[in-house]
mmCIF file of C-alpha atoms in Angstrom:
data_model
loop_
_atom_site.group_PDB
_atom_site.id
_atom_site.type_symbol
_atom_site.label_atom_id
_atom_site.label_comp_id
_atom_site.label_asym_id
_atom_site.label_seq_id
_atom_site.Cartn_x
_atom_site.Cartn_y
_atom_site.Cartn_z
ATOM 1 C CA UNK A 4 -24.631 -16.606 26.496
ATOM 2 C CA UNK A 5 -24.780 -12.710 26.605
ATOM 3 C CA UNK A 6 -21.661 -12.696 29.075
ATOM 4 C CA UNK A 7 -19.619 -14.878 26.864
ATOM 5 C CA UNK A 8 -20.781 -13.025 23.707
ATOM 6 C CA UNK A 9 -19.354 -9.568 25.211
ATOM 7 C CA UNK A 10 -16.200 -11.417 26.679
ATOM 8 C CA UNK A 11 -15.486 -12.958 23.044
ATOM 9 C CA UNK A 12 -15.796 -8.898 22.156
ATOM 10 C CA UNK A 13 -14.083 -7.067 24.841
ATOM 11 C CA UNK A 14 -10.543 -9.798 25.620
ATOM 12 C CA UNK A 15 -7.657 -9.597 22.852
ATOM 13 C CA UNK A 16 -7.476 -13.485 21.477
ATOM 14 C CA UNK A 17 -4.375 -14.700 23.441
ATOM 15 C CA UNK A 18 -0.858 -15.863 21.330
ATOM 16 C CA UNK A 19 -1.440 -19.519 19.912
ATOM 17 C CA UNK A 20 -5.555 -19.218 19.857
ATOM 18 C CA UNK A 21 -7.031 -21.229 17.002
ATOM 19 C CA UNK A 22 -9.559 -18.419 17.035
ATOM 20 C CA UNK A 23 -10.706 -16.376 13.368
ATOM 21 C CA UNK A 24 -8.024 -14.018 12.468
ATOM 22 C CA UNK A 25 -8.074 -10.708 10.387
ATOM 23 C CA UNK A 26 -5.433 -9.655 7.302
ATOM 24 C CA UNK A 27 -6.103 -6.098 6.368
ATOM 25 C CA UNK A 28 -4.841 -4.678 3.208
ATOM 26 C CA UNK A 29 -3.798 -0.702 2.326
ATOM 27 C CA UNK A 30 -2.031 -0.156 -0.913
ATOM 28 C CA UNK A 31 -3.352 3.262 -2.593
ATOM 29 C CA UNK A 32 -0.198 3.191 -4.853
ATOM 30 C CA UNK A 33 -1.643 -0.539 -6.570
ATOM 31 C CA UNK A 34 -2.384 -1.058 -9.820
ATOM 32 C CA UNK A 35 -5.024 -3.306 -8.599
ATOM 33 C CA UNK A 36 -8.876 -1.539 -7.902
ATOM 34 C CA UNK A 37 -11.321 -4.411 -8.035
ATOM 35 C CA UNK A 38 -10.991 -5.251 -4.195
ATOM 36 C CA UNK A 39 -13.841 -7.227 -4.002
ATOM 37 C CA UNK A 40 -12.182 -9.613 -6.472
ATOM 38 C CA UNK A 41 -8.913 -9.212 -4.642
ATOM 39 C CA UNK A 42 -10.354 -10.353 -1.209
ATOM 40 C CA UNK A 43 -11.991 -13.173 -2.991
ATOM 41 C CA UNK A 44 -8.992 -14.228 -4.440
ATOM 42 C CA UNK A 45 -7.194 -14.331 -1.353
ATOM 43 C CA UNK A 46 -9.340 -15.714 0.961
ATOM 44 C CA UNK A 47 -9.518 -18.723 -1.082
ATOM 45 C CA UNK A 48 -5.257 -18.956 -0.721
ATOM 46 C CA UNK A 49 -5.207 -17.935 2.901
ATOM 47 C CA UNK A 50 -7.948 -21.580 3.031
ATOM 48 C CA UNK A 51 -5.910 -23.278 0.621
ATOM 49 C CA UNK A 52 -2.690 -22.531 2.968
ATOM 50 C CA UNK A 53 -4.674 -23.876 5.950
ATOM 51 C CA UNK A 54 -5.166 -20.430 7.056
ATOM 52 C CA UNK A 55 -8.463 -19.175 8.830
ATOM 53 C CA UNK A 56 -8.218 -16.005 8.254
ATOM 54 C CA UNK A 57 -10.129 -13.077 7.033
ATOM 55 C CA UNK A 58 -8.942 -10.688 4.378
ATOM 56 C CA UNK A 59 -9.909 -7.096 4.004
ATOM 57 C CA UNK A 60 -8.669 -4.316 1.769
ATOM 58 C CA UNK A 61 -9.265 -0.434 2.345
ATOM 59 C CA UNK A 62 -9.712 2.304 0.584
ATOM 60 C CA UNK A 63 -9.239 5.182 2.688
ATOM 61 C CA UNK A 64 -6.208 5.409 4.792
ATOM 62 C CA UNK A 65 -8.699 7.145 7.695
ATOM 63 C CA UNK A 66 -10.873 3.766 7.667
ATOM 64 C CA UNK A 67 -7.709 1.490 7.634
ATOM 65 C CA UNK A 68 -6.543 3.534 10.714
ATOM 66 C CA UNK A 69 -9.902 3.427 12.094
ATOM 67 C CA UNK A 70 -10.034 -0.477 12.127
ATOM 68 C CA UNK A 71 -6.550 -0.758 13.344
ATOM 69 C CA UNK A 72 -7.672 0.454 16.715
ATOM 70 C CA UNK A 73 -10.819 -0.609 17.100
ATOM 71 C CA UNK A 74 -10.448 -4.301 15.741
ATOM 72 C CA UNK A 75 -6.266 -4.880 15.586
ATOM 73 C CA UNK A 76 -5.733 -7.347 12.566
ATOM 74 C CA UNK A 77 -3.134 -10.160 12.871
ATOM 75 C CA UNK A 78 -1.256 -9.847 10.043
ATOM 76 C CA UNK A 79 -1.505 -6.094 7.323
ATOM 77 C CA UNK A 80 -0.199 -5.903 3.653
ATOM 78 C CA UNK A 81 0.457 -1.582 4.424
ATOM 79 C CA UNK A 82 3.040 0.640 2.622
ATOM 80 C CA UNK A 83 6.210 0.841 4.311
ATOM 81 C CA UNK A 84 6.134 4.840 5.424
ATOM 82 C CA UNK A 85 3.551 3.569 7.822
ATOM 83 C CA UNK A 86 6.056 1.220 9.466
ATOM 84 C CA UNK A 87 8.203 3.847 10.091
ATOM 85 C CA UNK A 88 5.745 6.279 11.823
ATOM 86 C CA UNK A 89 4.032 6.636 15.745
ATOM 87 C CA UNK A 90 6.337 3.359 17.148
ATOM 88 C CA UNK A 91 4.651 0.989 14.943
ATOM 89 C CA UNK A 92 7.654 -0.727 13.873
ATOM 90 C CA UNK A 93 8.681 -1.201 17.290
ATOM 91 C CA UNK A 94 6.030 -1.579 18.889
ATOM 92 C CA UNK A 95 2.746 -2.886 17.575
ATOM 93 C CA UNK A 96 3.969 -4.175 13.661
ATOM 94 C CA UNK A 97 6.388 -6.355 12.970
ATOM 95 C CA UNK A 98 7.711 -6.724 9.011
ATOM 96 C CA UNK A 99 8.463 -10.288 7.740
ATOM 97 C CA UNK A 100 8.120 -10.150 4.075
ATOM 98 C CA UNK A 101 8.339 -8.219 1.132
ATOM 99 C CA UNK A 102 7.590 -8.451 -2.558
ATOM 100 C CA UNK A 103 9.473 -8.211 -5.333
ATOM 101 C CA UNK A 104 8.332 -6.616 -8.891
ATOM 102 C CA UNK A 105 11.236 -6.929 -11.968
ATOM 103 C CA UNK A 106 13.338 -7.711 -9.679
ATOM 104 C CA UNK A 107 13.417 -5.150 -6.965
ATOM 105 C CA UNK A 108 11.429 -4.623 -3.732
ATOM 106 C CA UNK A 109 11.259 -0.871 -4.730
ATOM 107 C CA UNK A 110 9.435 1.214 -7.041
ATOM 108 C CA UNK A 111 9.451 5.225 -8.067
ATOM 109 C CA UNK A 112 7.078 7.761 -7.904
ATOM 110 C CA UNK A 113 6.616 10.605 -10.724
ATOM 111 C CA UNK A 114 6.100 14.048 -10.393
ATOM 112 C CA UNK A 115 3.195 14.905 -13.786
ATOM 113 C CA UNK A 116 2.220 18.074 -15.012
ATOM 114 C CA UNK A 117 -0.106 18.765 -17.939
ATOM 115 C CA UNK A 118 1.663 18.225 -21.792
ATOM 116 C CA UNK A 119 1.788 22.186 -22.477
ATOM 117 C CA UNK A 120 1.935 22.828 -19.136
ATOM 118 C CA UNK A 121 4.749 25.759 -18.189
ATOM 119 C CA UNK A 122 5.455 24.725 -14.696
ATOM 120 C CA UNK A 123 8.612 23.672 -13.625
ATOM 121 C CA UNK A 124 9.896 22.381 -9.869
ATOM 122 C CA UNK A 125 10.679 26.438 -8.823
ATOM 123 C CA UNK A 126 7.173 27.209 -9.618
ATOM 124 C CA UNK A 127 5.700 24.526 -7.530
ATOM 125 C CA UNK A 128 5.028 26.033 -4.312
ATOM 126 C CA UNK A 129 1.281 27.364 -4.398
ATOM 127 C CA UNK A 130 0.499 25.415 -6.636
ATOM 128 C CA UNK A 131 -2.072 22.098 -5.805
ATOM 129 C CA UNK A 132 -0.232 18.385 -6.477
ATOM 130 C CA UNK A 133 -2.568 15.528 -6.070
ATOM 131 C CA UNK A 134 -1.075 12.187 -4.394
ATOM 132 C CA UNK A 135 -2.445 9.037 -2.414
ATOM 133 C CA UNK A 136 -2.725 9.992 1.454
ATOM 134 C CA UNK A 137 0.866 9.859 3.482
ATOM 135 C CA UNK A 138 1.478 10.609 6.908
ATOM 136 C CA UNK A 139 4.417 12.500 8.578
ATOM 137 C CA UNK A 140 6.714 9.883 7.295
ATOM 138 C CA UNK A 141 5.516 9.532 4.212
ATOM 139 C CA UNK A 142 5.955 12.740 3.755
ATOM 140 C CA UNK A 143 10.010 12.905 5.083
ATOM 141 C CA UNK A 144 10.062 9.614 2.594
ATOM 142 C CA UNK A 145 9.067 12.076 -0.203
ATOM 143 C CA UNK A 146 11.226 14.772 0.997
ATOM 144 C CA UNK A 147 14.287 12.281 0.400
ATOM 145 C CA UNK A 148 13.288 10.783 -2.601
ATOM 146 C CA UNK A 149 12.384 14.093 -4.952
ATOM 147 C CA UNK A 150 11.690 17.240 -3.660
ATOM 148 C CA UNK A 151 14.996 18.202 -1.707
ATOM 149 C CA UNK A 152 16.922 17.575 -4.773
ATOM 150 C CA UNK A 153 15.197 20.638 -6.040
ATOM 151 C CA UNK A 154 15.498 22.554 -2.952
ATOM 152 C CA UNK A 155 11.533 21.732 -1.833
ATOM 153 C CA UNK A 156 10.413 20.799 1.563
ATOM 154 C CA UNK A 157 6.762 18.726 1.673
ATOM 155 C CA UNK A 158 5.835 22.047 3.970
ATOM 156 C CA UNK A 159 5.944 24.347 1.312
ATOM 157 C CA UNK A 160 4.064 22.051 -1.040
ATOM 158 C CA UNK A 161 -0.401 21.949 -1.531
ATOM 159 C CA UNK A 162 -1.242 18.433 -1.657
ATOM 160 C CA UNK A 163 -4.830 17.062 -2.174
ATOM 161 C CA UNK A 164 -5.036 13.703 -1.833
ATOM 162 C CA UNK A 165 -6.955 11.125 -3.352
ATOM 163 C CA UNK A 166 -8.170 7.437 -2.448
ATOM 164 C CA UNK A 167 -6.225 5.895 -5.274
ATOM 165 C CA UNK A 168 -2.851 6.346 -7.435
ATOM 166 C CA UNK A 169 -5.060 6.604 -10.641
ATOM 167 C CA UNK A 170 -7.399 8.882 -9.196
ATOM 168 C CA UNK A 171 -4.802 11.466 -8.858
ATOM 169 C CA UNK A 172 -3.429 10.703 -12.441
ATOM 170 C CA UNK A 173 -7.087 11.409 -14.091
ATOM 171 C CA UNK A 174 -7.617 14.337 -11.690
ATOM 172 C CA UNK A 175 -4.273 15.922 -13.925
ATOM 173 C CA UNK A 176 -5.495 14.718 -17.330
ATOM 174 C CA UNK A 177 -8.987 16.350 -16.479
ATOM 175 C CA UNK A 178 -7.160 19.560 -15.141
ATOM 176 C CA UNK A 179 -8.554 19.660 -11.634
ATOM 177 C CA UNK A 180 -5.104 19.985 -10.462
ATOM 178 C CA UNK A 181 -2.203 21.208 -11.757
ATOM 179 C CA UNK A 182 0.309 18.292 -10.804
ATOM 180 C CA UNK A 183 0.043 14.618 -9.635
ATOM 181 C CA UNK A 184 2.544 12.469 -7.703
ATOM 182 C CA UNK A 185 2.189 9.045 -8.800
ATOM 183 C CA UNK A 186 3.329 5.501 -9.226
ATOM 184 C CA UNK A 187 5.810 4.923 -12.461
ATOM 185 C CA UNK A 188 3.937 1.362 -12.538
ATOM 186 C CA UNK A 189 0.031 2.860 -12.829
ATOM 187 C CA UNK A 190 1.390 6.023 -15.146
ATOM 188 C CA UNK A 191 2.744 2.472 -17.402
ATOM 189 C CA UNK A 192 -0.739 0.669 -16.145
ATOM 190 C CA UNK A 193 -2.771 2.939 -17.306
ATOM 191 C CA UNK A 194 -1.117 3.770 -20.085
ATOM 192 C CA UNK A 195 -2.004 0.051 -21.653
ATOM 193 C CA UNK A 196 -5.420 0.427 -20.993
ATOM 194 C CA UNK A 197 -5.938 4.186 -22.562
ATOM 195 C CA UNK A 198 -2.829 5.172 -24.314
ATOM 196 C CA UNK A 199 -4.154 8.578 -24.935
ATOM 197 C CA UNK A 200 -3.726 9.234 -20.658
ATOM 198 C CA UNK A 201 -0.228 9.427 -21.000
ATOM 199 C CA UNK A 202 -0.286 12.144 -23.892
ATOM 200 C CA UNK A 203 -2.125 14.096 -21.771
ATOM 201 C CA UNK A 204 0.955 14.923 -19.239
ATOM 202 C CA UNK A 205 5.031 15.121 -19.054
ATOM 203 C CA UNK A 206 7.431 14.300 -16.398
ATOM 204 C CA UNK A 207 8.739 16.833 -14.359
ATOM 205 C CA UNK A 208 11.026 14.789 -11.953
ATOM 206 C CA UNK A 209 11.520 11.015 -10.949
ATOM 207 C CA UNK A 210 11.712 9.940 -7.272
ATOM 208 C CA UNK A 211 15.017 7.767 -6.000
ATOM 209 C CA UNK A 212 13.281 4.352 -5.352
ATOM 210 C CA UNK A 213 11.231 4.299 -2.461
ATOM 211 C CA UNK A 214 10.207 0.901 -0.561
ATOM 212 C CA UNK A 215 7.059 -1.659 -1.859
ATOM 213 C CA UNK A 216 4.562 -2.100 0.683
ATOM 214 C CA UNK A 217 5.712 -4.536 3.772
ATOM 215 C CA UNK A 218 3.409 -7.693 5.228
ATOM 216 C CA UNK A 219 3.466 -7.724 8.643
ATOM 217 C CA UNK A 220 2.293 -9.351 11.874
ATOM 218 C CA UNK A 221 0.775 -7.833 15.212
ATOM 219 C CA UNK A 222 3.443 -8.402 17.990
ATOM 220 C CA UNK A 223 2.161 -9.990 20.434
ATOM 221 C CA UNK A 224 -1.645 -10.946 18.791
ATOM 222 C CA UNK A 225 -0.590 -13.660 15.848
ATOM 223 C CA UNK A 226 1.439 -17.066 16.808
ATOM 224 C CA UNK A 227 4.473 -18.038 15.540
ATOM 225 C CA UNK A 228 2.383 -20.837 13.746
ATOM 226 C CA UNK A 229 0.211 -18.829 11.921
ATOM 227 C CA UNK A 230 3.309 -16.773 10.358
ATOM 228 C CA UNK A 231 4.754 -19.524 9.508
ATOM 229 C CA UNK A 232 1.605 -21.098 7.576
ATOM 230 C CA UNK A 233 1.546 -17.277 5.833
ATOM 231 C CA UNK A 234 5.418 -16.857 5.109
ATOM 232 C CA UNK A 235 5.434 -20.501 3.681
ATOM 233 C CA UNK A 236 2.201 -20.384 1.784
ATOM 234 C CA UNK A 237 3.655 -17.142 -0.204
ATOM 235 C CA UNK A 238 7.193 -17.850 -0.494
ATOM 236 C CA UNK A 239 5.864 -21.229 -2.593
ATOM 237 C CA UNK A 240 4.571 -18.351 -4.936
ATOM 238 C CA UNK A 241 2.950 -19.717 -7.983
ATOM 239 C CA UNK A 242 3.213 -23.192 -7.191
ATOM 240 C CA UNK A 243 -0.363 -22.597 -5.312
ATOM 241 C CA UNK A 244 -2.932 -21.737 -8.106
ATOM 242 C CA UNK A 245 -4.932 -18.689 -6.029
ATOM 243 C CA UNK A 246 -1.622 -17.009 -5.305
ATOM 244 C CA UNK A 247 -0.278 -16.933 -8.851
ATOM 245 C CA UNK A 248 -3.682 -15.082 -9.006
ATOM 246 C CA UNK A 249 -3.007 -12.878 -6.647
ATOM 247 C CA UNK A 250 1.035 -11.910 -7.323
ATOM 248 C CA UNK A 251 -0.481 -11.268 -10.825
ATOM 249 C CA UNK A 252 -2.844 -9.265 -9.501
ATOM 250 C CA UNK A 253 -0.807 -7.331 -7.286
ATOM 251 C CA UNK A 254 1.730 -7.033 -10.171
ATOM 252 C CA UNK A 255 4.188 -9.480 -7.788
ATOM 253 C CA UNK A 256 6.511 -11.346 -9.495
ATOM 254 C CA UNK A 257 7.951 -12.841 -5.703
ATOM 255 C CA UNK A 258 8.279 -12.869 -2.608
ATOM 256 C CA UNK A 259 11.225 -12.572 -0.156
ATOM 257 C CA UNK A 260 11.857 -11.989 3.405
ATOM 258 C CA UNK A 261 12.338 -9.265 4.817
ATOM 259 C CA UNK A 262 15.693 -8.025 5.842
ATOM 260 C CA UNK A 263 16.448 -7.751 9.561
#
């Protein structure tokens, strides 16, 4: 029993196996922060798809990345600059669908400084901007999107970063930093829920639109089937009670598949 307990641990499950699988979730840019509520929710559609499959969000990008190696997931919900970076997108993740909010499978980021705040986009450099975690890609995917329009480079930026989109937004309105990169969508979340936040800082800039997270499956680890059972159970949207719950959740409005 011990042998077959530390060969269950130690050999990959093959392609096809009808063994448990694993779904993890990374989205710091969500409006969504009850993620025990979230995995509840969507462990009862992955079941009511047919699915056996266990869901579980992170908060920190380090413990995602963590988990990914030690215990690789069949199919992750992660933000698309993490596709791009260290061959995943080649080699270990492969994309298949993307949602959809107001009609677009993009959103924008905004650069906030306090309301009487002097600072402009020369005067940034030195100065600390708080932002969700991004690796080197992320990073070049900001680079694109708002700071080389103003003749910035990420390299010459201070970034703190924080678990979550809204952290970095209160971390501005309580002046622990002097800027904050966030999501247009929490800045308009948030804003419903405390309408004072928003008085509290002004735009500086607007990013281009930058890609919604991707869902994705392990190359080589997940079956055809079982992508299939996944793609079909969202793309039926909010036909199936616990997914309306989730795209409303999630602020989804649909899904689509991704382009090739």
């Amino acid at each position: 029993m011990l042998l077959t307990a530390v060969l269950l641990l130690c050999c990959p499950r093959p392609v096809g196996s009808a063994s448990f699988s694993s779904f993890y979730y990374f989205n710091p840019d969500s409006t969504q922060s009850n993620l025990t509520r979230l995995k509840e929710t969507m462990d009862a559609a992955l079941t009511s798809g047919g699915l056996t499959c266990a869901f579980q969000p992170f908060v920190r990008l380090r413990d995602f990345e963590a988990k990914i190696v030690d215990d690789p997931p069949d199919f992750l919900f992660l933000p698309e600059w993490y596709l791009r970076q260290d061959g995943n997108l080649k080699k270990r993740f492969k994309p298949f669908l993307v949602p959809v909010r107001q009609g677009t499978s993009t959103y924008r980021k905004v650069l906030l400084v306090a309301a009487d705040s002097d600072l402009t986009m020369e005067k940034l450099p030195g100065v600390t901007i708080a932002m969700t975690p991004m690796g080197q890609a992320g990073l070049a995917m900001l680079n694109e999107a708002i700071f080389a329009a103003h003749g910035l480079t990420y390299d010459k930026l201070t970034f703190v970063t924080t678990a979550k989109d809204s952290d970095a937004l209160f971390a501005l309105a309580l002046r622990q930093v002097k800027a904050a990169l966030v999501s247009m969508d929490n800045l308009t979340y948030i804003g419903r829920i405390n309408p004072q936040i928003p008085k509290t800082v002004k735009t500086l800039a607007v990013s281009q639109p930058v890609p919604l997270p991707v869902l994705c499956y392990a190359q080589g680890i997940v079956s055809a089937e079982e992508v299939e059972k996944l793609k079909s159970l969202l793309l039926a949207g909010r036909q199936n009670e616990n997914v309306a719950k989730i795209m409303e959740m999630l602020q989804i409005d649909a899904w689509q598949v991704y382009p090739h």
